[in-house]
Amino acid sequence: MTFFETPLEIVHIGHYTLGMNTYISPTILSNAFGVSPSTLKRWSDKGILNSDRTRGGHRRFSISEAIRMSRDLGIPFRNPESIGLPEPILPTGISGGREPFEILHEALKAEDLNESQRIVLGLFLSGMPLVELLEDVVTPVISRLGMQWVKTHSGIAIEHAATQMLLETLGTLKNLLPTAEGRVLAIGGAPAGDPYRIPTTMAALAVQDLGFKSVNLGPNLPLESLVEYARKERPRLAWLSTTSSDPIPMLQRKIHSVAEELHSLGVLLVAGGRQTGKLTRRPIPNLIEFRSLKQFRAFCERLLAPSNI
Ligand code: B12
């Protein structure tokens, strides 16, 4: 692990793209929380907020750990901008009583990346559970924006631009999550012929949110590569996100065969996405289908708990 020996200079690259693995000093973090350095030390001594030490013995805090504590315990950042974070946004506190969904939709439609990031990260920082944010806010927004493509050519451009902006936003969100070290516990992607990038990105985030290491192998993934990767990394589970609808019988065959290969490696296969329910012709012992990320997260929480590994 690398620590900064000198007081850190916060680097802003665009908006909110600061590496959250970054370690900061007690002075900088206490200022961000608006508390005294001794309060921070107390939190750290009590184990509420984990810290590390430089080689010289000075305490350092990772920003993602500070975010974890803030979200878990509802301790707000009073000066989030001092460490490159946006203001938290309480879903109930949005002006005009509007839904988070509406303001994100407006921002994406206006192709305003900074505003989209501000909203998604702000909701996250206010403590909204990650899968709720992904499933109940982000997903319906892209779904609504997607309705446009049927209507006009510019609708297609809006859908493409929104997809890009969301992927960037999810990338920034990933930086705020706990960074897991050690063994890769989950790998996944979308099968060859399936170009959808957002759902598999979300599945990876749902695992990382639990503090477990996951690797998203992305869309258009030949399933043989998934098996090869599993052979190398020996994860506990692999996920497949399925959106493209045809041809289903071919996809079924591929999923059955990949499930069998993963079974021989002791790896569970979780299938999800829009094609859930159509993916299997007969029960396969290590294949489980989940419709939602919330179920997936709950399952991973149990399966990947240190006591079960
Ligand atoms: C963006 C988009 C595209 C983009 C994708 C860009 C990219 N690289 O990612 C592009 C432009 C490529 C595209 C192309 C097409 N698209 Co399109 N697209 C969409 C859109 C608007 C959003 C998809 C998305 O990312 N959603 C966000 C994700 C997170 O939502 P989700 O998939 O529902 O996932 C949720 C759950 O299913 C679950 N989940 C997902 N994955 C996993 C995995 C696990 C393990 C688990 C547990 C859960 C889980 O959790 C998520 C959160 O709740 C949808 C509209 C919609 N309603 O989704 C249409 C949509 C999927 N597309 C559609 C169509 C028709 C097409 C095209 C055929 C259009 C065309 N004529 O060319 C092509 C087909 C491409 C192909 N080869 O399949 C239709 C599909 C209709 C159908 N038959 O099912 C939709 C539904 C739009 C519509 N209402 O008509 N599309």
mmCIF file of C-alpha atoms and ligand atoms in Angstrom:
data_model
loop_
_atom_site.group_PDB
_atom_site.id
_atom_site.type_symbol
_atom_site.label_atom_id
_atom_site.label_comp_id
_atom_site.label_asym_id
_atom_site.label_seq_id
_atom_site.Cartn_x
_atom_site.Cartn_y
_atom_site.Cartn_z
ATOM 1 C CA MET A 1 0.000 0.000 0.000
ATOM 2 C CA THR A 2 1.297 3.457 -0.818
ATOM 3 C CA PHE A 3 0.963 6.270 1.633
ATOM 4 C CA PHE A 4 1.543 9.915 1.150
ATOM 5 C CA GLU A 5 4.318 11.113 3.417
ATOM 6 C CA THR A 6 3.629 14.771 2.794
ATOM 7 C CA PRO A 7 0.329 16.604 3.251
ATOM 8 C CA LEU A 8 -1.749 15.718 0.246
ATOM 9 C CA GLU A 9 -2.661 18.208 -2.366
ATOM 10 C CA ILE A 10 -6.173 17.422 -3.502
ATOM 11 C CA VAL A 11 -6.172 17.101 -7.247
ATOM 12 C CA HIS A 12 -9.371 17.811 -9.099
ATOM 13 C CA ILE A 13 -9.482 16.135 -12.471
ATOM 14 C CA GLY A 14 -12.701 17.313 -14.037
ATOM 15 C CA HIS A 15 -15.505 16.989 -11.504
ATOM 16 C CA TYR A 16 -15.445 14.439 -8.681
ATOM 17 C CA THR A 17 -12.889 12.123 -10.224
ATOM 18 C CA LEU A 18 -10.469 12.149 -7.351
ATOM 19 C CA GLY A 19 -9.028 8.679 -6.687
ATOM 20 C CA MET A 20 -10.858 7.573 -3.559
ATOM 21 C CA ASN A 21 -8.040 5.246 -2.670
ATOM 22 C CA THR A 22 -6.226 8.432 -1.889
ATOM 23 C CA TYR A 23 -5.006 8.749 1.672
ATOM 24 C CA ILE A 24 -5.485 12.034 3.437
ATOM 25 C CA SER A 25 -4.248 13.522 6.657
ATOM 26 C CA PRO A 26 -6.342 13.948 9.831
ATOM 27 C CA THR A 27 -6.301 17.731 9.345
ATOM 28 C CA ILE A 28 -7.784 17.541 5.863
ATOM 29 C CA LEU A 29 -10.406 14.951 6.852
ATOM 30 C CA SER A 30 -11.450 16.684 10.068
ATOM 31 C CA ASN A 31 -11.991 19.830 8.028
ATOM 32 C CA ALA A 32 -14.109 17.878 5.523
ATOM 33 C CA PHE A 33 -16.300 16.541 8.356
ATOM 34 C CA GLY A 34 -16.247 19.890 10.189
ATOM 35 C CA VAL A 35 -15.017 18.256 13.408
ATOM 36 C CA SER A 36 -11.845 18.665 15.445
ATOM 37 C CA PRO A 37 -8.817 16.428 14.800
ATOM 38 C CA SER A 38 -9.291 14.978 18.305
ATOM 39 C CA THR A 39 -12.839 13.838 17.421
ATOM 40 C CA LEU A 40 -11.433 12.142 14.357
ATOM 41 C CA LYS A 41 -8.772 10.477 16.497
ATOM 42 C CA ARG A 42 -11.484 9.236 18.885
ATOM 43 C CA TRP A 43 -13.479 7.731 15.984
ATOM 44 C CA SER A 44 -10.345 6.068 14.776
ATOM 45 C CA ASP A 45 -9.356 4.728 18.223
ATOM 46 C CA LYS A 46 -12.851 3.306 18.715
ATOM 47 C CA GLY A 47 -12.638 1.512 15.359
ATOM 48 C CA ILE A 48 -15.540 3.483 13.891
ATOM 49 C CA LEU A 49 -13.268 4.881 11.212
ATOM 50 C CA ASN A 50 -10.365 2.743 10.060
ATOM 51 C CA SER A 51 -7.053 4.434 9.495
ATOM 52 C CA ASP A 52 -3.601 3.455 8.317
ATOM 53 C CA ARG A 53 -0.215 4.841 9.130
ATOM 54 C CA THR A 54 2.606 6.223 7.061
ATOM 55 C CA ARG A 55 6.043 4.726 7.490
ATOM 56 C CA GLY A 56 6.768 7.672 9.765
ATOM 57 C CA GLY A 57 3.822 6.652 12.015
ATOM 58 C CA HIS A 58 1.370 9.389 10.979
ATOM 59 C CA ARG A 59 -2.313 8.527 10.710
ATOM 60 C CA ARG A 60 -3.849 8.552 7.234
ATOM 61 C CA PHE A 61 -7.454 7.971 6.178
ATOM 62 C CA SER A 62 -8.713 6.735 2.854
ATOM 63 C CA ILE A 63 -11.520 8.795 1.370
ATOM 64 C CA SER A 64 -13.587 5.703 0.570
ATOM 65 C CA GLU A 65 -13.373 4.608 4.215
ATOM 66 C CA ALA A 66 -14.493 8.080 5.325
ATOM 67 C CA ILE A 67 -17.436 7.809 2.909
ATOM 68 C CA ARG A 68 -18.307 4.370 4.252
ATOM 69 C CA MET A 69 -18.446 5.688 7.796
ATOM 70 C CA SER A 70 -20.411 8.763 6.769
ATOM 71 C CA ARG A 71 -23.023 6.624 4.978
ATOM 72 C CA ASP A 72 -23.211 3.886 7.615
ATOM 73 C CA LEU A 73 -23.528 6.203 10.593
ATOM 74 C CA GLY A 74 -25.209 9.200 8.995
ATOM 75 C CA ILE A 75 -22.319 11.511 9.867
ATOM 76 C CA PRO A 76 -22.415 14.205 7.185
ATOM 77 C CA PHE A 77 -19.490 15.885 5.469
ATOM 78 C CA ARG A 78 -19.830 19.584 6.292
ATOM 79 C CA ASN A 79 -17.218 20.618 3.717
ATOM 80 C CA PRO A 80 -17.285 17.848 1.121
ATOM 81 C CA GLU A 81 -15.878 20.106 -1.588
ATOM 82 C CA SER A 82 -12.582 20.334 0.352
ATOM 83 C CA ILE A 83 -11.891 16.691 -0.589
ATOM 84 C CA GLY A 84 -13.400 16.867 -4.057
ATOM 85 C CA LEU A 85 -16.871 15.510 -3.194
ATOM 86 C CA PRO A 86 -20.244 17.045 -4.029
ATOM 87 C CA GLU A 87 -22.843 17.990 -1.412
ATOM 88 C CA PRO A 88 -24.957 15.043 -0.205
ATOM 89 C CA ILE A 89 -28.514 15.129 -1.589
ATOM 90 C CA LEU A 90 -31.284 13.729 0.578
ATOM 91 C CA PRO A 91 -33.982 12.242 -1.674
ATOM 92 C CA THR A 92 -36.574 14.015 0.449
ATOM 93 C CA GLY A 93 -34.745 17.322 0.326
ATOM 94 C CA ILE A 94 -34.886 17.982 -3.412
ATOM 95 C CA SER A 95 -36.405 21.376 -4.129
ATOM 96 C CA GLY A 96 -39.981 21.405 -5.318
ATOM 97 C CA GLY A 97 -40.529 17.950 -3.805
ATOM 98 C CA ARG A 98 -39.368 16.339 -7.035
ATOM 99 C CA GLU A 99 -38.198 12.768 -7.274
ATOM 100 C CA PRO A 100 -34.441 12.034 -7.730
ATOM 101 C CA PHE A 101 -35.478 10.202 -10.868
ATOM 102 C CA GLU A 102 -36.855 13.417 -12.399
ATOM 103 C CA ILE A 103 -33.809 15.589 -11.765
ATOM 104 C CA LEU A 104 -31.434 12.929 -13.091
ATOM 105 C CA HIS A 105 -33.598 12.510 -16.171
ATOM 106 C CA GLU A 106 -33.462 16.251 -16.809
ATOM 107 C CA ALA A 107 -29.682 16.382 -16.377
ATOM 108 C CA LEU A 108 -29.065 13.486 -18.761
ATOM 109 C CA LYS A 109 -31.495 14.809 -21.304
ATOM 110 C CA ALA A 110 -29.663 18.138 -21.190
ATOM 111 C CA GLU A 111 -26.417 16.163 -21.647
ATOM 112 C CA ASP A 112 -25.050 17.706 -18.469
ATOM 113 C CA LEU A 113 -22.464 15.231 -17.192
ATOM 114 C CA ASN A 114 -21.413 17.313 -14.186
ATOM 115 C CA GLU A 115 -24.986 17.660 -13.000
ATOM 116 C CA SER A 116 -25.643 13.931 -13.515
ATOM 117 C CA GLN A 117 -22.581 13.108 -11.433
ATOM 118 C CA ARG A 118 -23.547 15.629 -8.787
ATOM 119 C CA ILE A 119 -26.977 14.006 -8.433
ATOM 120 C CA VAL A 120 -25.889 10.359 -8.420
ATOM 121 C CA LEU A 121 -22.909 10.917 -6.107
ATOM 122 C CA GLY A 122 -24.905 13.311 -3.916
ATOM 123 C CA LEU A 123 -27.627 10.704 -3.372
ATOM 124 C CA PHE A 124 -25.009 8.091 -2.623
ATOM 125 C CA LEU A 125 -23.259 10.349 -0.102
ATOM 126 C CA SER A 126 -26.541 11.019 1.662
ATOM 127 C CA GLY A 127 -26.710 7.311 2.491
ATOM 128 C CA MET A 128 -29.084 5.969 -0.173
ATOM 129 C CA PRO A 129 -28.320 2.239 -0.483
ATOM 130 C CA LEU A 130 -26.306 1.670 -3.648
ATOM 131 C CA VAL A 131 -28.586 -0.941 -5.229
ATOM 132 C CA GLU A 132 -31.609 1.252 -4.550
ATOM 133 C CA LEU A 133 -29.864 4.131 -6.290
ATOM 134 C CA LEU A 134 -29.004 1.916 -9.252
ATOM 135 C CA GLU A 135 -32.286 0.056 -9.485
ATOM 136 C CA ASP A 136 -34.848 2.669 -8.500
ATOM 137 C CA VAL A 137 -33.245 5.852 -9.837
ATOM 138 C CA VAL A 138 -30.665 5.223 -12.562
ATOM 139 C CA THR A 139 -32.351 2.263 -14.322
ATOM 140 C CA PRO A 140 -35.786 3.893 -14.793
ATOM 141 C CA VAL A 141 -34.093 7.046 -16.107
ATOM 142 C CA ILE A 142 -32.164 5.257 -18.856
ATOM 143 C CA SER A 143 -35.237 3.218 -19.604
ATOM 144 C CA ARG A 144 -37.293 6.376 -20.108
ATOM 145 C CA LEU A 145 -34.586 8.014 -22.199
ATOM 146 C CA GLY A 146 -34.490 4.836 -24.283
ATOM 147 C CA MET A 147 -38.121 5.308 -25.263
ATOM 148 C CA GLN A 148 -37.001 8.255 -27.377
ATOM 149 C CA TRP A 149 -35.129 6.174 -29.928
ATOM 150 C CA VAL A 150 -38.329 4.839 -31.385
ATOM 151 C CA LYS A 151 -39.601 8.333 -31.991
ATOM 152 C CA THR A 152 -36.786 10.331 -33.577
ATOM 153 C CA HIS A 153 -33.229 10.092 -34.871
ATOM 154 C CA SER A 154 -32.102 12.641 -32.311
ATOM 155 C CA GLY A 155 -33.670 10.305 -29.724
ATOM 156 C CA ILE A 156 -31.075 7.689 -30.633
ATOM 157 C CA ALA A 157 -28.295 10.236 -30.136
ATOM 158 C CA ILE A 158 -29.758 11.196 -26.739
ATOM 159 C CA GLU A 159 -29.846 7.521 -25.715
ATOM 160 C CA HIS A 160 -26.224 7.008 -26.775
ATOM 161 C CA ALA A 161 -25.050 10.195 -25.022
ATOM 162 C CA ALA A 162 -26.973 9.253 -21.866
ATOM 163 C CA THR A 163 -25.435 5.762 -21.864
ATOM 164 C CA GLN A 164 -21.936 7.269 -22.107
ATOM 165 C CA MET A 165 -22.617 9.769 -19.335
ATOM 166 C CA LEU A 166 -24.063 7.109 -17.064
ATOM 167 C CA LEU A 167 -21.074 4.858 -17.605
ATOM 168 C CA GLU A 168 -18.769 7.722 -16.670
ATOM 169 C CA THR A 169 -20.884 8.472 -13.630
ATOM 170 C CA LEU A 170 -20.873 4.825 -12.542
ATOM 171 C CA GLY A 171 -17.081 4.834 -12.987
ATOM 172 C CA THR A 172 -16.823 7.758 -10.578
ATOM 173 C CA LEU A 173 -19.201 6.058 -8.177
ATOM 174 C CA LYS A 174 -16.972 2.976 -8.246
ATOM 175 C CA ASN A 175 -14.163 5.168 -6.923
ATOM 176 C CA LEU A 176 -16.222 6.021 -3.850
ATOM 177 C CA LEU A 177 -16.840 2.391 -2.899
ATOM 178 C CA PRO A 178 -14.655 0.357 -0.569
ATOM 179 C CA THR A 179 -11.619 -0.949 -2.390
ATOM 180 C CA ALA A 180 -11.286 -4.649 -1.797
ATOM 181 C CA GLU A 181 -7.933 -6.323 -1.809
ATOM 182 C CA GLY A 182 -6.950 -9.950 -2.121
ATOM 183 C CA ARG A 183 -8.808 -12.688 -3.929
ATOM 184 C CA VAL A 184 -11.278 -11.966 -6.734
ATOM 185 C CA LEU A 185 -14.592 -13.327 -5.455
ATOM 186 C CA ALA A 186 -16.874 -12.556 -8.385
ATOM 187 C CA ILE A 187 -16.426 -12.124 -12.124
ATOM 188 C CA GLY A 188 -18.955 -11.488 -14.845
ATOM 189 C CA GLY A 189 -20.091 -9.814 -18.008
ATOM 190 C CA ALA A 190 -22.679 -9.906 -20.780
ATOM 191 C CA PRO A 191 -22.473 -12.770 -23.303
ATOM 192 C CA ALA A 192 -21.093 -12.424 -26.848
ATOM 193 C CA GLY A 193 -23.602 -10.605 -29.048
ATOM 194 C CA ASP A 194 -24.922 -8.638 -26.085
ATOM 195 C CA PRO A 195 -23.570 -5.078 -26.259
ATOM 196 C CA TYR A 196 -25.187 -3.773 -23.060
ATOM 197 C CA ARG A 197 -22.608 -2.203 -20.785
ATOM 198 C CA ILE A 198 -24.630 -0.595 -17.999
ATOM 199 C CA PRO A 199 -26.246 -3.689 -16.420
ATOM 200 C CA THR A 200 -23.011 -5.674 -16.050
ATOM 201 C CA THR A 201 -21.287 -2.565 -14.678
ATOM 202 C CA MET A 202 -24.035 -2.319 -12.074
ATOM 203 C CA ALA A 203 -23.704 -5.993 -11.100
ATOM 204 C CA ALA A 204 -19.978 -5.428 -10.463
ATOM 205 C CA LEU A 205 -20.734 -2.369 -8.322
ATOM 206 C CA ALA A 206 -23.265 -4.328 -6.255
ATOM 207 C CA VAL A 207 -20.499 -6.781 -5.294
ATOM 208 C CA GLN A 208 -17.886 -4.092 -4.682
ATOM 209 C CA ASP A 209 -20.312 -2.240 -2.437
ATOM 210 C CA LEU A 210 -20.081 -5.202 -0.052
ATOM 211 C CA GLY A 211 -16.302 -4.803 0.092
ATOM 212 C CA PHE A 212 -15.631 -7.863 -2.086
ATOM 213 C CA LYS A 213 -13.354 -7.820 -5.080
ATOM 214 C CA SER A 214 -15.183 -8.205 -8.376
ATOM 215 C CA VAL A 215 -14.028 -8.026 -11.976
ATOM 216 C CA ASN A 216 -16.376 -6.862 -14.706
ATOM 217 C CA LEU A 217 -15.278 -8.455 -17.991
ATOM 218 C CA GLY A 218 -17.749 -6.236 -19.836
ATOM 219 C CA PRO A 219 -20.226 -6.775 -22.680
ATOM 220 C CA ASN A 220 -19.800 -9.027 -25.723
ATOM 221 C CA LEU A 221 -17.892 -11.567 -23.693
ATOM 222 C CA PRO A 222 -17.218 -14.977 -25.290
ATOM 223 C CA LEU A 223 -18.361 -17.388 -22.608
ATOM 224 C CA GLU A 224 -15.253 -19.547 -23.093
ATOM 225 C CA SER A 225 -13.243 -16.540 -21.885
ATOM 226 C CA LEU A 226 -15.394 -16.332 -18.789
ATOM 227 C CA VAL A 227 -14.606 -19.977 -18.037
ATOM 228 C CA GLU A 228 -10.882 -19.463 -18.702
ATOM 229 C CA TYR A 229 -10.829 -16.462 -16.410
ATOM 230 C CA ALA A 230 -12.644 -18.464 -13.735
ATOM 231 C CA ARG A 231 -10.063 -21.240 -14.090
ATOM 232 C CA LYS A 232 -7.323 -18.704 -13.426
ATOM 233 C CA GLU A 233 -8.909 -16.668 -10.631
ATOM 234 C CA ARG A 234 -11.118 -19.301 -8.953
ATOM 235 C CA PRO A 235 -13.841 -16.852 -7.877
ATOM 236 C CA ARG A 236 -16.823 -17.970 -5.768
ATOM 237 C CA LEU A 237 -19.297 -16.855 -8.397
ATOM 238 C CA ALA A 238 -19.688 -15.605 -11.927
ATOM 239 C CA TRP A 239 -22.573 -13.442 -13.126
ATOM 240 C CA LEU A 240 -24.060 -13.043 -16.569
ATOM 241 C CA SER A 241 -26.180 -10.071 -17.455
ATOM 242 C CA THR A 242 -28.484 -10.790 -20.388
ATOM 243 C CA THR A 243 -30.345 -8.112 -22.327
ATOM 244 C CA SER A 244 -30.249 -8.996 -26.036
ATOM 245 C CA SER A 245 -33.248 -11.104 -26.834
ATOM 246 C CA ASP A 246 -32.211 -13.314 -29.683
ATOM 247 C CA PRO A 247 -31.637 -16.070 -30.394
ATOM 248 C CA ILE A 248 -32.753 -17.428 -27.033
ATOM 249 C CA PRO A 249 -32.247 -21.183 -27.743
ATOM 250 C CA MET A 250 -28.607 -20.534 -28.619
ATOM 251 C CA LEU A 251 -28.137 -18.467 -25.485
ATOM 252 C CA GLN A 252 -29.774 -21.220 -23.426
ATOM 253 C CA ARG A 253 -27.374 -23.797 -24.836
ATOM 254 C CA LYS A 254 -24.380 -21.579 -24.132
ATOM 255 C CA ILE A 255 -25.515 -20.851 -20.612
ATOM 256 C CA HIS A 256 -26.074 -24.516 -19.859
ATOM 257 C CA SER A 257 -22.630 -25.407 -21.113
ATOM 258 C CA VAL A 258 -20.868 -22.584 -19.287
ATOM 259 C CA ALA A 259 -22.753 -23.475 -16.088
ATOM 260 C CA GLU A 260 -21.540 -27.069 -16.353
ATOM 261 C CA GLU A 261 -17.932 -25.997 -16.858
ATOM 262 C CA LEU A 262 -18.114 -23.580 -13.968
ATOM 263 C CA HIS A 263 -19.671 -26.303 -11.836
ATOM 264 C CA SER A 264 -16.596 -28.463 -12.361
ATOM 265 C CA LEU A 265 -14.526 -25.528 -11.068
ATOM 266 C CA GLY A 266 -16.771 -25.087 -8.025
ATOM 267 C CA VAL A 267 -18.026 -21.700 -9.269
ATOM 268 C CA LEU A 268 -21.669 -20.647 -9.003
ATOM 269 C CA LEU A 269 -23.289 -18.941 -11.972
ATOM 270 C CA VAL A 270 -25.791 -16.147 -11.397
ATOM 271 C CA ALA A 271 -27.804 -15.077 -14.412
ATOM 272 C CA GLY A 272 -29.812 -11.879 -14.428
ATOM 273 C CA GLY A 273 -31.053 -9.122 -16.677
ATOM 274 C CA ARG A 274 -33.987 -8.634 -18.994
ATOM 275 C CA GLN A 275 -33.881 -12.213 -20.272
ATOM 276 C CA THR A 276 -34.207 -13.713 -16.796
ATOM 277 C CA GLY A 277 -36.773 -16.484 -16.796
ATOM 278 C CA LYS A 278 -35.975 -17.584 -20.353
ATOM 279 C CA LEU A 279 -32.438 -18.744 -19.833
ATOM 280 C CA THR A 280 -32.738 -22.322 -18.669
ATOM 281 C CA ARG A 281 -34.587 -25.360 -19.985
ATOM 282 C CA ARG A 282 -33.920 -27.577 -16.988
ATOM 283 C CA PRO A 283 -32.583 -26.986 -13.487
ATOM 284 C CA ILE A 284 -28.799 -26.831 -13.225
ATOM 285 C CA PRO A 285 -27.339 -27.241 -9.732
ATOM 286 C CA ASN A 286 -24.978 -24.254 -9.787
ATOM 287 C CA LEU A 287 -27.143 -21.864 -11.822
ATOM 288 C CA ILE A 288 -29.339 -19.316 -10.112
ATOM 289 C CA GLU A 289 -31.424 -16.633 -11.772
ATOM 290 C CA PHE A 290 -32.195 -13.311 -10.126
ATOM 291 C CA ARG A 291 -34.352 -10.621 -11.552
ATOM 292 C CA SER A 292 -33.050 -7.767 -9.447
ATOM 293 C CA LEU A 293 -29.776 -6.373 -8.200
ATOM 294 C CA LYS A 294 -31.259 -6.147 -4.718
ATOM 295 C CA GLN A 295 -31.701 -9.936 -4.629
ATOM 296 C CA PHE A 296 -28.246 -10.389 -6.125
ATOM 297 C CA ARG A 297 -26.653 -8.187 -3.482
ATOM 298 C CA ALA A 298 -28.452 -9.962 -0.648
ATOM 299 C CA PHE A 299 -27.330 -13.314 -2.053
ATOM 300 C CA CYS A 300 -23.698 -12.164 -2.418
ATOM 301 C CA GLU A 301 -23.711 -10.780 1.093
ATOM 302 C CA ARG A 302 -24.421 -14.251 2.460
ATOM 303 C CA LEU A 303 -22.432 -16.306 0.004
ATOM 304 C CA LEU A 304 -19.280 -14.208 0.107
ATOM 305 C CA ALA A 305 -19.237 -13.539 3.858
ATOM 306 C CA PRO A 306 -15.797 -14.506 5.207
ATOM 307 C CA SER A 307 -17.374 -17.274 7.315
ATOM 308 C CA ASN A 308 -18.682 -18.954 4.135
ATOM 309 C CA ILE A 309 -15.439 -18.891 2.160
HETATM 310 C C1 B12 B 1 -29.080 1.841 -23.919
HETATM 311 C C2 B12 B 1 -29.861 0.873 -24.780
HETATM 312 C C3 B12 B 1 -29.261 0.398 -25.944
HETATM 313 C C4 B12 B 1 -27.833 0.715 -26.326
HETATM 314 C C5 B12 B 1 -26.846 -0.043 -25.416
HETATM 315 C C6 B12 B 1 -25.561 0.735 -25.242
HETATM 316 C C7 B12 B 1 -24.543 0.012 -24.438
HETATM 317 N N1 B12 B 1 -23.379 -0.201 -25.037
HETATM 318 O O1 B12 B 1 -24.770 -0.348 -23.298
HETATM 319 C C8 B12 B 1 -27.747 0.250 -27.818
HETATM 320 C C9 B12 B 1 -27.810 1.473 -28.695
HETATM 321 C C10 B12 B 1 -26.546 -0.583 -28.213
HETATM 322 C C11 B12 B 1 -29.035 -0.558 -27.965
HETATM 323 C C12 B12 B 1 -29.289 -1.339 -29.064
HETATM 324 C C13 B12 B 1 -30.473 -2.001 -29.289
HETATM 325 N N2 B12 B 1 -31.569 -1.958 -28.517
HETATM 326 CO CO1 B12 B 1 -31.570 -1.204 -26.779
HETATM 327 N N3 B12 B 1 -31.864 -0.320 -25.184
HETATM 328 C C14 B12 B 1 -31.169 0.459 -24.413
HETATM 329 C C15 B12 B 1 -31.963 0.907 -23.173
HETATM 330 C C16 B12 B 1 -32.458 2.322 -23.399
HETATM 331 C C17 B12 B 1 -31.227 0.870 -21.862
HETATM 332 C C18 B12 B 1 -30.556 -0.459 -21.567
HETATM 333 C C19 B12 B 1 -29.849 -0.375 -20.249
HETATM 334 O O2 B12 B 1 -28.634 -0.288 -20.165
HETATM 335 N N4 B12 B 1 -30.636 -0.367 -19.144
HETATM 336 C C20 B12 B 1 -30.125 -0.251 -17.781
HETATM 337 C C21 B12 B 1 -30.090 -1.616 -17.121
HETATM 338 C C22 B12 B 1 -29.372 -1.525 -15.790
HETATM 339 O O3 B12 B 1 -31.420 -2.034 -16.912
HETATM 340 P P1 B12 B 1 -31.830 -3.546 -17.110
HETATM 341 O O4 B12 B 1 -31.120 -4.113 -18.254
HETATM 342 O O5 B12 B 1 -33.302 -3.605 -17.074
HETATM 343 O O6 B12 B 1 -31.206 -4.216 -15.793
HETATM 344 C C23 B12 B 1 -31.913 -4.318 -14.586
HETATM 345 C C24 B12 B 1 -32.327 -5.752 -14.315
HETATM 346 O O7 B12 B 1 -32.598 -6.439 -15.508
HETATM 347 C C25 B12 B 1 -31.243 -6.332 -13.500
HETATM 348 N N5 B12 B 1 -30.054 -6.903 -14.116
HETATM 349 C C26 B12 B 1 -29.412 -6.586 -15.239
HETATM 350 N N6 B12 B 1 -28.302 -7.319 -15.386
HETATM 351 C C27 B12 B 1 -28.230 -8.134 -14.305
HETATM 352 C C28 B12 B 1 -27.296 -9.108 -13.961
HETATM 353 C C29 B12 B 1 -27.485 -9.819 -12.790
HETATM 354 C C30 B12 B 1 -26.482 -10.855 -12.385
HETATM 355 C C31 B12 B 1 -28.639 -9.556 -11.986
HETATM 356 C C32 B12 B 1 -28.840 -10.347 -10.742
HETATM 357 C C33 B12 B 1 -29.563 -8.586 -12.340
HETATM 358 C C34 B12 B 1 -29.355 -7.885 -13.498
HETATM 359 O O8 B12 B 1 -30.814 -5.243 -12.739
HETATM 360 C C35 B12 B 1 -30.923 -4.022 -13.469
HETATM 361 C C36 B12 B 1 -31.405 -2.969 -12.489
HETATM 362 O O9 B12 B 1 -32.709 -3.228 -12.068
HETATM 363 C C37 B12 B 1 -33.125 -0.144 -23.166
HETATM 364 C C38 B12 B 1 -34.403 0.336 -22.503
HETATM 365 C C39 B12 B 1 -34.653 -0.361 -21.171
HETATM 366 N N7 B12 B 1 -35.862 -0.288 -20.733
HETATM 367 O O10 B12 B 1 -33.802 -0.969 -20.570
HETATM 368 C C40 B12 B 1 -33.259 -0.470 -24.635
HETATM 369 C C41 B12 B 1 -33.778 -1.850 -25.088
HETATM 370 C C42 B12 B 1 -33.201 -2.943 -24.222
HETATM 371 N N8 B12 B 1 -33.274 -1.972 -26.443
HETATM 372 C C43 B12 B 1 -34.143 -2.475 -27.242
HETATM 373 C C44 B12 B 1 -33.912 -2.685 -28.622
HETATM 374 C C45 B12 B 1 -35.110 -3.105 -29.432
HETATM 375 C C46 B12 B 1 -32.647 -2.479 -29.193
HETATM 376 C C47 B12 B 1 -32.214 -2.740 -30.641
HETATM 377 C C48 B12 B 1 -32.807 -4.003 -31.279
HETATM 378 C C49 B12 B 1 -32.532 -1.463 -31.419
HETATM 379 C C50 B12 B 1 -32.222 -1.555 -32.914
HETATM 380 N N9 B12 B 1 -33.276 -1.637 -33.676
HETATM 381 O O11 B12 B 1 -31.084 -1.576 -33.305
HETATM 382 C C51 B12 B 1 -30.697 -2.860 -30.503
HETATM 383 C C52 B12 B 1 -30.297 -4.323 -30.201
HETATM 384 C C53 B12 B 1 -28.845 -4.473 -29.808
HETATM 385 C C54 B12 B 1 -28.492 -5.903 -29.530
HETATM 386 N N10 B12 B 1 -27.501 -6.446 -30.199
HETATM 387 O O12 B12 B 1 -29.136 -6.549 -28.718
HETATM 388 C C55 B12 B 1 -35.431 -2.858 -26.536
HETATM 389 C C56 B12 B 1 -35.514 -4.379 -26.281
HETATM 390 C C57 B12 B 1 -36.882 -4.899 -26.558
HETATM 391 C C58 B12 B 1 -36.922 -6.401 -26.328
HETATM 392 N N11 B12 B 1 -37.240 -7.127 -27.344
HETATM 393 O O13 B12 B 1 -36.620 -6.874 -25.266
HETATM 394 C C59 B12 B 1 -35.374 -1.976 -25.284
HETATM 395 C C60 B12 B 1 -36.079 -2.570 -24.042
HETATM 396 C C61 B12 B 1 -35.972 -0.593 -25.618
HETATM 397 C C62 B12 B 1 -37.480 -0.665 -25.860
HETATM 398 N N12 B12 B 1 -38.270 -0.275 -24.894
HETATM 399 O O14 B12 B 1 -37.902 -1.061 -26.909
HETATM 400 N N13 B12 B 1 -29.845 -0.376 -26.923
#
